[in-house]
Coordinates of C-alpha atoms in Angstrom, one line a residue:
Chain A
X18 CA -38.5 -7.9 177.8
X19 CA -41.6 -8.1 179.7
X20 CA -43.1 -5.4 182.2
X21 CA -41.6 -7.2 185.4
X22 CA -38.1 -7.0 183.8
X23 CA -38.6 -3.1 183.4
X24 CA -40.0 -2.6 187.2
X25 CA -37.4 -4.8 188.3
X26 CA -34.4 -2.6 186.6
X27 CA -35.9 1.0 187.5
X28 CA -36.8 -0.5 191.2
X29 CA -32.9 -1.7 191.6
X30 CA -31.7 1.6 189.8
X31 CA -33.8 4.0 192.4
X32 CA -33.1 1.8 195.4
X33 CA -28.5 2.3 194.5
X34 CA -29.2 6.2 193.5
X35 CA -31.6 6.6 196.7
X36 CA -29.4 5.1 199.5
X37 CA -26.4 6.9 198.2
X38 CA -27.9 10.4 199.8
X39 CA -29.0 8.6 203.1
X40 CA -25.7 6.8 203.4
X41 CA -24.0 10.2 203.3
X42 CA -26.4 11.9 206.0
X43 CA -25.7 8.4 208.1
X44 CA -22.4 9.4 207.5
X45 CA -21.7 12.3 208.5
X46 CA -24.7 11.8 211.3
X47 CA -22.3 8.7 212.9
X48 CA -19.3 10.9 212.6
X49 CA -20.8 13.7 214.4
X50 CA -22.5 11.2 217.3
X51 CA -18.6 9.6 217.3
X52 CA -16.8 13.1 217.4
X53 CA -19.6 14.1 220.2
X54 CA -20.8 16.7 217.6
X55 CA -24.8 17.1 216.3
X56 CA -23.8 17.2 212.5
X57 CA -26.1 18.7 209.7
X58 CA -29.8 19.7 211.1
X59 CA -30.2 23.1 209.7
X60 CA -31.5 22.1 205.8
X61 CA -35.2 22.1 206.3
X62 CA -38.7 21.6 203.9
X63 CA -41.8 23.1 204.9
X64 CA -40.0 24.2 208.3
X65 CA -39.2 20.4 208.8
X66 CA -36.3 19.4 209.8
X67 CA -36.0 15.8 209.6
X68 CA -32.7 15.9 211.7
X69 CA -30.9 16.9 208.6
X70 CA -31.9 14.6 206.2
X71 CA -32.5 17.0 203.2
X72 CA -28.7 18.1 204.0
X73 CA -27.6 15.8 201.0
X74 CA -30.3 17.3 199.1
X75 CA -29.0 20.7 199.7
X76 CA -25.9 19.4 198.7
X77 CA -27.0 18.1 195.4
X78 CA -28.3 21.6 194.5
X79 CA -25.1 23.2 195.9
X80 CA -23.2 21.2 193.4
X81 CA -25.0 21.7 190.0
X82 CA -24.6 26.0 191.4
X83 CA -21.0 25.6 191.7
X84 CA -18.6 26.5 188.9
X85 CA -17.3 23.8 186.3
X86 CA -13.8 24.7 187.0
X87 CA -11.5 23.2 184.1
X88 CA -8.5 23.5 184.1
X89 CA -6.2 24.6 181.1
X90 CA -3.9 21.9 180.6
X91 CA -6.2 18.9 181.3
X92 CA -7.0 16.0 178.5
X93 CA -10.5 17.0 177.8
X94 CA -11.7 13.8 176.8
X95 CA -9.7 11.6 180.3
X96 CA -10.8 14.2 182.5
X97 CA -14.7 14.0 181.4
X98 CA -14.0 10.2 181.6
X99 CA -12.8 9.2 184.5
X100 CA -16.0 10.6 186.7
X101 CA -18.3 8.2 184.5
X102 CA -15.8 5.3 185.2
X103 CA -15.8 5.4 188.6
X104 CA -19.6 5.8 189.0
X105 CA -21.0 3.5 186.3
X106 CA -19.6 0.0 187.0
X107 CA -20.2 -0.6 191.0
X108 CA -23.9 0.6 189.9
X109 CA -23.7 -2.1 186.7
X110 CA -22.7 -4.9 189.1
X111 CA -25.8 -4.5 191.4
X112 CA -27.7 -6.2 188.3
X113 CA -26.5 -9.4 189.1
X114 CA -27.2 -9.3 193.3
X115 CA -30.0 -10.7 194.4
X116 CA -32.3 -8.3 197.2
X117 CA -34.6 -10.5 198.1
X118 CA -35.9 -14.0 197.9
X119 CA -39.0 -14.4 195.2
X120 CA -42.4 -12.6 194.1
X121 CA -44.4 -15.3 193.0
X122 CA -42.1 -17.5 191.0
X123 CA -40.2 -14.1 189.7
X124 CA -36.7 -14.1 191.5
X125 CA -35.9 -10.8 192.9
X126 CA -32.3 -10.3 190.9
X127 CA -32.5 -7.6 187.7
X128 CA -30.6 -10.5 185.5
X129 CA -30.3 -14.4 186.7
X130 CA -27.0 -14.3 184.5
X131 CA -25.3 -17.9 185.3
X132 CA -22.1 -16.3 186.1
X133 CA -23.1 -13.5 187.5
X134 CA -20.2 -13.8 190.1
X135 CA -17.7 -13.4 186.9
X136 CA -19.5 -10.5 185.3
X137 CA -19.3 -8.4 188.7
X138 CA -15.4 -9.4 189.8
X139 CA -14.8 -8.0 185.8
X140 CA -17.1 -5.1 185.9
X141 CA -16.0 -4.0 189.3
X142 CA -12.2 -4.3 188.1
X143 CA -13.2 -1.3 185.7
X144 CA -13.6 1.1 188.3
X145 CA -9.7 1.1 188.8
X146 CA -9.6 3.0 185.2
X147 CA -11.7 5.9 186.4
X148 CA -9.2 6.6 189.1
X149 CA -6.1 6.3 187.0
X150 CA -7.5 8.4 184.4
X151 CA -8.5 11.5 186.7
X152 CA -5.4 11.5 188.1
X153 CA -3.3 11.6 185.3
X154 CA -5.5 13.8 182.8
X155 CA -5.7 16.1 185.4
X156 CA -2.3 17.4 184.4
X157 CA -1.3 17.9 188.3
X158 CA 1.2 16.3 190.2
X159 CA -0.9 15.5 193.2
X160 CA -3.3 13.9 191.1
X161 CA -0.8 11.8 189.3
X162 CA 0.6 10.6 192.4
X163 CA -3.1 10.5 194.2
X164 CA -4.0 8.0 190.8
X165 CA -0.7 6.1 191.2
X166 CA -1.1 5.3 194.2
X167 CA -4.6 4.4 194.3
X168 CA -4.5 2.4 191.4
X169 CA -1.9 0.3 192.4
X170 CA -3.9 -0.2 195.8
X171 CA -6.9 -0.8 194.4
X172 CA -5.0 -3.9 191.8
X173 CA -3.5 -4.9 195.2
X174 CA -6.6 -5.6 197.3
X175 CA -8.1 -6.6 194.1
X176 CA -6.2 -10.3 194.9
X177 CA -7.5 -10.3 198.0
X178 CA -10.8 -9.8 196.8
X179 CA -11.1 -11.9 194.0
X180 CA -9.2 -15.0 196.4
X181 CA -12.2 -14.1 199.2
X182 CA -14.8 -14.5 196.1
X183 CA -13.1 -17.7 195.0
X184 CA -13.8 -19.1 198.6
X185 CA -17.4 -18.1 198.7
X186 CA -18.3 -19.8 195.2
X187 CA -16.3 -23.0 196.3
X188 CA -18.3 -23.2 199.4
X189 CA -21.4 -22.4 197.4
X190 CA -20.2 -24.7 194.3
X191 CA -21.6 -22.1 191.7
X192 CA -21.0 -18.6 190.3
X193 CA -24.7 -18.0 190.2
X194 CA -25.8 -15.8 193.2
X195 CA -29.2 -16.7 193.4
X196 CA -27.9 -20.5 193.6
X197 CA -25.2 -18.8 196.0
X198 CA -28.3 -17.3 198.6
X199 CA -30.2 -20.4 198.2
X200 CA -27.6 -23.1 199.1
X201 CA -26.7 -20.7 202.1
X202 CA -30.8 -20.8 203.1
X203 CA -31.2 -24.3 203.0
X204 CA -27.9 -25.3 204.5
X205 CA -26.4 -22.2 206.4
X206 CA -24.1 -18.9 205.7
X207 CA -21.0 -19.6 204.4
X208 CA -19.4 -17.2 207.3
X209 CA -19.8 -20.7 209.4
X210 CA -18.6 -22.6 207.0
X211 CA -21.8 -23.2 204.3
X212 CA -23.2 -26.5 206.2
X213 CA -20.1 -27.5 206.9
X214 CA -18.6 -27.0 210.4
X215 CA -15.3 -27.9 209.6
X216 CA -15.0 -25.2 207.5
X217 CA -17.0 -22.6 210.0
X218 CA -12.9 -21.5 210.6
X219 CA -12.0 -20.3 207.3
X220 CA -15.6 -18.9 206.8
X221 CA -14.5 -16.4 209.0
X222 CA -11.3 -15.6 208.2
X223 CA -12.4 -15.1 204.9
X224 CA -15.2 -13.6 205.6
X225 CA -12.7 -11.0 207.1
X226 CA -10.6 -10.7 204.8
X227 CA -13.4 -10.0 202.3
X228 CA -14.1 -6.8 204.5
X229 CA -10.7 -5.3 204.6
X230 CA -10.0 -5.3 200.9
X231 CA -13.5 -4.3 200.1
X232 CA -12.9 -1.3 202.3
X233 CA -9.2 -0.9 200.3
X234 CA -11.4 -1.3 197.0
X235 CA -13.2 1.6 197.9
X236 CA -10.5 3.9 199.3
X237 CA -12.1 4.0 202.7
X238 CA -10.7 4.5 205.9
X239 CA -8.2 3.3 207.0
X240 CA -7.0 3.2 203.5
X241 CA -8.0 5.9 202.1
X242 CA -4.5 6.6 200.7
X243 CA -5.5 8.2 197.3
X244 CA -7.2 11.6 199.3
X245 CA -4.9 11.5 202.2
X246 CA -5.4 15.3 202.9
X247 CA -2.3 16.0 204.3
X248 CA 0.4 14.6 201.5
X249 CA -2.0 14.9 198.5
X250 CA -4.5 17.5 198.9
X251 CA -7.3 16.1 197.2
X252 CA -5.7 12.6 195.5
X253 CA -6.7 12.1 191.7
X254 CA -9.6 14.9 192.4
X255 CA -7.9 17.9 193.3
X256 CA -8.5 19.5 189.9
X257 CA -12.2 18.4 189.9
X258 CA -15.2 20.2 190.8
X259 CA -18.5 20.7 190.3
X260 CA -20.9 17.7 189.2
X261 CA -18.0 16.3 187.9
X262 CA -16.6 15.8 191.8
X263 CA -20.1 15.0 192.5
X264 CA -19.9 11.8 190.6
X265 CA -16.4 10.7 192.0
X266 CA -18.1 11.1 195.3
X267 CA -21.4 9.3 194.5
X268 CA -19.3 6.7 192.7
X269 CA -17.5 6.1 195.9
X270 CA -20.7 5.7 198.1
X271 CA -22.4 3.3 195.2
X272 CA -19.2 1.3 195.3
X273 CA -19.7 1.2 199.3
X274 CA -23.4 0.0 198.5
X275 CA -22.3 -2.6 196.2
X276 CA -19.7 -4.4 198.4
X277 CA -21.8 -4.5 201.4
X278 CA -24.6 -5.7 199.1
X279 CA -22.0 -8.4 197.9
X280 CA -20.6 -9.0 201.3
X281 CA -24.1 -10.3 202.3
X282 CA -24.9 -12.0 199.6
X283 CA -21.9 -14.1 199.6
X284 CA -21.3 -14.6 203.4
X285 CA -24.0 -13.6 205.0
X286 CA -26.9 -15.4 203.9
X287 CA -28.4 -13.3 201.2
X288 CA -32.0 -12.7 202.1
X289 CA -32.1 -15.1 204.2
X290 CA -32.5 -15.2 208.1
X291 CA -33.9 -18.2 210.2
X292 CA -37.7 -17.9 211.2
X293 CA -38.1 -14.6 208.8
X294 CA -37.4 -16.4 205.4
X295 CA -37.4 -19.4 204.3
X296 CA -37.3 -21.4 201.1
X297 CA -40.1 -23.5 199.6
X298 CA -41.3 -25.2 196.6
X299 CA -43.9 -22.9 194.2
X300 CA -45.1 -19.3 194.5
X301 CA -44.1 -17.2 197.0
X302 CA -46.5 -14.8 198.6
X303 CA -45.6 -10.7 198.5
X304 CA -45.2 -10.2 201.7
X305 CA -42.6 -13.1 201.9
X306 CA -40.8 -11.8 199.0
X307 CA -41.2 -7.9 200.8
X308 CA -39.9 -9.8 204.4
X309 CA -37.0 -11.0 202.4
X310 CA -36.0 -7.7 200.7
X311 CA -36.3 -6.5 204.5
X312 CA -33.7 -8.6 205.6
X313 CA -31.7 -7.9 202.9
X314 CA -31.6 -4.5 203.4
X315 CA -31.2 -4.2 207.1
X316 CA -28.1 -6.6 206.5
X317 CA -26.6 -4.5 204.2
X318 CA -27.2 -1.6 206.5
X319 CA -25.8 -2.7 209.0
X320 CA -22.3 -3.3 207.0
X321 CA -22.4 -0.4 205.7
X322 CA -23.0 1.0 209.5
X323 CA -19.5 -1.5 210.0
X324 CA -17.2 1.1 207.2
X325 CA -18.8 4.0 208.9
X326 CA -17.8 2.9 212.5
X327 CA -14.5 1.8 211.5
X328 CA -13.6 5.1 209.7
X329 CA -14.5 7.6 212.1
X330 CA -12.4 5.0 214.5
X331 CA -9.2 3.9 213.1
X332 CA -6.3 6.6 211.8
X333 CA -5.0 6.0 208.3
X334 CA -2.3 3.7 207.2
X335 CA 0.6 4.8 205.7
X336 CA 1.4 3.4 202.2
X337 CA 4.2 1.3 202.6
X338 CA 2.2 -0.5 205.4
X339 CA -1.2 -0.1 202.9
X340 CA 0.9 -2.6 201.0
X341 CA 2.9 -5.1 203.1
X342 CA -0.4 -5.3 204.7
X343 CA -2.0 -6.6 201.1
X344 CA 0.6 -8.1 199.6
X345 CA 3.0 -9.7 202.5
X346 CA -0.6 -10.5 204.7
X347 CA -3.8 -10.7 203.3
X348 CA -2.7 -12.4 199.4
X349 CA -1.0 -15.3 201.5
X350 CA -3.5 -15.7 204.3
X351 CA -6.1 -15.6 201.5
X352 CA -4.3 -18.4 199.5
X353 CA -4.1 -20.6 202.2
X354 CA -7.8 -19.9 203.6
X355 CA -8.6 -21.5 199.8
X356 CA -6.5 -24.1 200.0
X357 CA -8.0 -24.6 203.8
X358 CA -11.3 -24.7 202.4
X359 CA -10.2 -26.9 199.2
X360 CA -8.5 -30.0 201.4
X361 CA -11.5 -30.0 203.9
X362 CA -14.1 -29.6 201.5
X363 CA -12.8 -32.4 200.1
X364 CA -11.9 -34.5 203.0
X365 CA -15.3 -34.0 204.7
X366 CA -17.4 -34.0 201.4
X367 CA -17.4 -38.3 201.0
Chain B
X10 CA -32.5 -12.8 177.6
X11 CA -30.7 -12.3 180.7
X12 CA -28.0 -10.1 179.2
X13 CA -30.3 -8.3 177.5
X14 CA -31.1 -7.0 180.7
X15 CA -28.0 -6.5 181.7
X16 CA -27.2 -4.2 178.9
X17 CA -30.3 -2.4 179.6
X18 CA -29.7 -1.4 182.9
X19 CA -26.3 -0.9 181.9
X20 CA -27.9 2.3 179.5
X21 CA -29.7 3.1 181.8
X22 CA -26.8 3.9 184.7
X23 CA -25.0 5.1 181.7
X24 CA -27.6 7.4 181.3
X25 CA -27.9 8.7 184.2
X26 CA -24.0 9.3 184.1
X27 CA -24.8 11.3 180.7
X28 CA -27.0 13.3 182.5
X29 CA -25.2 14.3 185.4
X30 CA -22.6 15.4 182.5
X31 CA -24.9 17.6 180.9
X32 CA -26.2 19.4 183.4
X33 CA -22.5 20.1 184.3
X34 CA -22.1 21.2 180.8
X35 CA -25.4 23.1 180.7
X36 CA -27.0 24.1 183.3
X37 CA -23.8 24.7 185.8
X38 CA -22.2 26.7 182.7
X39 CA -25.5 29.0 182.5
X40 CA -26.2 29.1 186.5
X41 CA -23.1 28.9 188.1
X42 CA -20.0 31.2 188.5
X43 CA -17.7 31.9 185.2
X44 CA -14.6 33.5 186.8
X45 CA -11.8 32.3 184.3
X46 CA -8.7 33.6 185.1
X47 CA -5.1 32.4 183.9
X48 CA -3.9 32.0 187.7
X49 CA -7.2 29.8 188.2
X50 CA -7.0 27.5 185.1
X51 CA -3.3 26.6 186.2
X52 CA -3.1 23.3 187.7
X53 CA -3.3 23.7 191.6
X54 CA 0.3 23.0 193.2
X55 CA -0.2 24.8 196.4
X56 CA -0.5 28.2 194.9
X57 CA 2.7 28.8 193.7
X58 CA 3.6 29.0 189.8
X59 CA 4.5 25.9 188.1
X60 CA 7.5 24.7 189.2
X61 CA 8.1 21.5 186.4
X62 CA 6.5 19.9 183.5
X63 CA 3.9 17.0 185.4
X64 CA 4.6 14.5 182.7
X65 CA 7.5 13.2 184.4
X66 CA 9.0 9.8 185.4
X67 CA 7.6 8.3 188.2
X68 CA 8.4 5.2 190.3
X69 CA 9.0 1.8 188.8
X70 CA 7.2 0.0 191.4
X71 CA 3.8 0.9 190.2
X72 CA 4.7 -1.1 187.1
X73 CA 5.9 -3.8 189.3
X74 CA 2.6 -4.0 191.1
X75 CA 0.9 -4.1 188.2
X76 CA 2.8 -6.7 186.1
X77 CA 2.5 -8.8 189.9
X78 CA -1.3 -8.0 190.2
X79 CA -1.9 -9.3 185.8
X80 CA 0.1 -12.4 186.9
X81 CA -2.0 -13.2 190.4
X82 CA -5.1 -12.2 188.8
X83 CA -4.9 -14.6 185.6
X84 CA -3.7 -17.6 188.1
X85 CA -7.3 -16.6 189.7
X86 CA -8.8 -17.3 186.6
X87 CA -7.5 -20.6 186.5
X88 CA -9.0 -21.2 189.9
X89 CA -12.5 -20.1 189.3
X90 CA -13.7 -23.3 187.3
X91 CA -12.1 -25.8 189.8
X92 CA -13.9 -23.7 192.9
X93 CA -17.3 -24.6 191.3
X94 CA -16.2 -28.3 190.6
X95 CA -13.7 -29.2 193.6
X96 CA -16.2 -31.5 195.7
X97 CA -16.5 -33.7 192.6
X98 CA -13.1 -33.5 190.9
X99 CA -11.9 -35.0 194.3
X100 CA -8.5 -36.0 195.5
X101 CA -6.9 -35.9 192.2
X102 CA -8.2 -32.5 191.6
X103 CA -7.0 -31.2 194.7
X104 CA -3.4 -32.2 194.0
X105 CA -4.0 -31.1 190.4
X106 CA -4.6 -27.4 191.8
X107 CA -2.0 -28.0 194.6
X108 CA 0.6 -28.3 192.6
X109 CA -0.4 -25.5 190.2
X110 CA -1.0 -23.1 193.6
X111 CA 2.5 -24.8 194.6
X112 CA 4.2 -23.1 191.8
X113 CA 2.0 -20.0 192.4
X114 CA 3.0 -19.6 196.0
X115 CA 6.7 -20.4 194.7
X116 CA 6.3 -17.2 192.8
X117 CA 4.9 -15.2 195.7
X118 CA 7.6 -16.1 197.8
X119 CA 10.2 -15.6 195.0
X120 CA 9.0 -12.0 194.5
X121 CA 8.9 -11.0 197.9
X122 CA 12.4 -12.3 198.6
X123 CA 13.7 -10.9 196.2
X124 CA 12.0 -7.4 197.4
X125 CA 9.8 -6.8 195.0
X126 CA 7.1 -6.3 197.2
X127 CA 9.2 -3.8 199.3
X128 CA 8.1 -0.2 199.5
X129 CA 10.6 2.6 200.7

């Protein structure tokens, strides 16, 4: 383990626990500016404001003062569980994304694992116990129903998901994501098709379909089925509170970060963006490698800027649709967008 | 090497996880509110008392969707290794995996016709 390796995990481990507060002030900042509100710009440091931004630092505190409430009948050992499980593996699975180009000759990745696509689609399928176990050590019947359901949404879109990621590494030809970005630099983003034009089509409607079950995957609007308010008061974390709903909630925003981090890296490009990055043969200056983080980042941002938009937009679905929609629409269309992509490739590849 | 990593970093977010555990466990316990009551430490079900046992029965779709998503999700296994290979494995792999999705797609639409996939 040399020193680099070390920087490189604690630099990827504060960069996932620091966005999570901003993307929650974004949050509820966007939903305010969409519901023609101001939102949070009361918390202040020093008599700065900041336009809110220490609001999720407020809330951090609020949380640790809040009482532990645990209920009588709960399974100790689940219920203390499931927070963990739901916040651990999205943050695992950012070891194997790549957030920028090079630093020298040292690739910007925590781990070059060669099938690093693998280890995240089965470390992000994990996640799915977290919610099943809260709702059903919790002993209430709004969280049993709240884990029900969202388990069996989250297996659902996980199809979807995995068919999406299938397509990606076929137009990439490899399950290593730093080969993944770099094929995409030197020959183009596989939302247009990875180089190839004929398959600049079913880039897209993949690249689609890659959005709407990531947003299933992490119970956001419009699917947020599992905490629908209104049927199922809080979903599989009614009975929680205190850091213990703090987790559940940062686990969700993590797994937000995740996705879109994945999202760009397998359809749009990676670090890369013409006339900012590019790729070349030795080492790679710092400020190329900082440039390329850049890029990264603002990409990512701005998908994430996508899930806000579209939930402060869109009402929810109800659960019967939740699943004709995943198993009637997107399973099919994402079957034949691989098969699309399979004949073409082929076709056009002699 | 590279796993190594992995399972560092791994600790590492598992750590933090620990933490946030403990401080529920400590510090919350010794700063925050300790209000226990009987009414309180009942599970909530919109404030009235208990009305059944919550370890009941419940729909036998969810096992449906479940046994559906195991046998979609293996069939994706299958697929990963021809994804990375397809350009070379050529025309005879594509009607290799054709015929294997064939059967796959059979199943889909068997399922759905027979309603499997129906929720009331």
């Amino acid at each position: 383990m040399r020193w680099i390796d070390l920087a490189k995990i604690g630099f990827v481990l504060a960069m996932v626990l620091s966005i999570v507060p901003v993307l929650v002030w974004l949050e509820r900042k966007v939903s305010a500016f969409i519901q023609g509100r101001i939102g949070p710009n009361r918390t202040a440091v020093f008599g700065m404001r900041m336009a809110g931004l220490f609001q999720p630092l407020a809330d951090a505190v609020k949380f640790i003062f809040k009482e532990d409430v645990v209920p009588l009948r709960v399974n100790r050992f689940l219920y203390t569980l499931a927070p963990t499980l739901v916040f651990v593996p999205p943050a695992i699975a950012f070891t194997v994304i790549p957030f920028g180009n090079k630093w020298g000759n040292e690739p910007l990745i925590v781990a070059d694992v060669p099938i690093g696509i693998l280890l995240l689609m089965s470390v992000l399928s994990i996640s799915v116990y977290g919610l099943a176990f809260g709702g059903w050590a919790s002993n209430n019947k709004f969280s049993l129903l709240g884990g029900l359901r969202s388990s069996a949404q989250m297996i659902s879109y996980e199809l979807t998901l995995g068919l999406t990621i299938i397509t990606a590494v076929m137009m990439a030809g490899s399950v290593n994501p730093i080969e993944i970005v770099e094929k995409q630099a030197r020959e183009g983003w596989n939302i247009v098709g990875g180089g190839n034009l004929w398959l600049a089509p079913a880039g897209i409607v993949a690249t689609l379909l890659f959005y709407v079950a990531s947003l299933a995957e992490n119970n956001r609007l419009p699917f947020d089925l599992p905490e629908c308010d209104a049927e199922l008061v809080g979903g599989y974390h009614t009975e929680y509170s205190s850091m213990k709903f703090a987790m559940f909630f940062m686990g969700e925003y993590v797994a937000m970060v995740t996705m879109s981090a994945l999202m760009v890296t397998l359809w749009l490009g990676g670090w890369h963006f013409p006339g900012l990055t590019r790729l070349h043969e030795g080492p790679y200056h710092w400020t190329e490698a900082l440039v390329s983080h850049m890029v990264f980042m603002v990409k990512m941002g701005l998908v994430l800027f996508l899930a806000i938009w579209i939930r402060w937009t869109l009402p929810r679905y109800r659960y019967d649709q939740l699943m004709d929609l995943g198993w009637k629409r997107l399973v099919p269309l994402a079957l034949a967008t691989l098969v699309v992509v399979g004949v073409v490739g082929v076709l056009t590849h002699v | 090497m590279e796993w190594g990593k992995v399972a560092l970093y791994a600790l590492c977010v598992v750590g933090v996880a620990a933490t946030m555990l403990a401080l529920s466990a400590l510090v919350t316990r010794w700063l925050g509110p300790r209000q226990k009551r009987r009414e309180k430490l009942e599970p909530y079900e919109c404030g009235v008392p208990i009305q059944s046992p919550t370890r009941q029965r419940f729909s036998v779709h969810f096992y449906l969707v479940a046994i559906l998503f195991i046998l979609f999700d293996i069939e994706m296994v299958f697929l990963v290794p021809w994804a990375v290979l397809f350009r070379k494995l050529g025309v005879a792999g594509l009607i290799e995996m054709g015929l294997f999705l064939g059967v796959i797609g059979f199943g889909l639409a068997y399922v759905w016709r027979r309603g499997a996939l129906n929720w009331e």
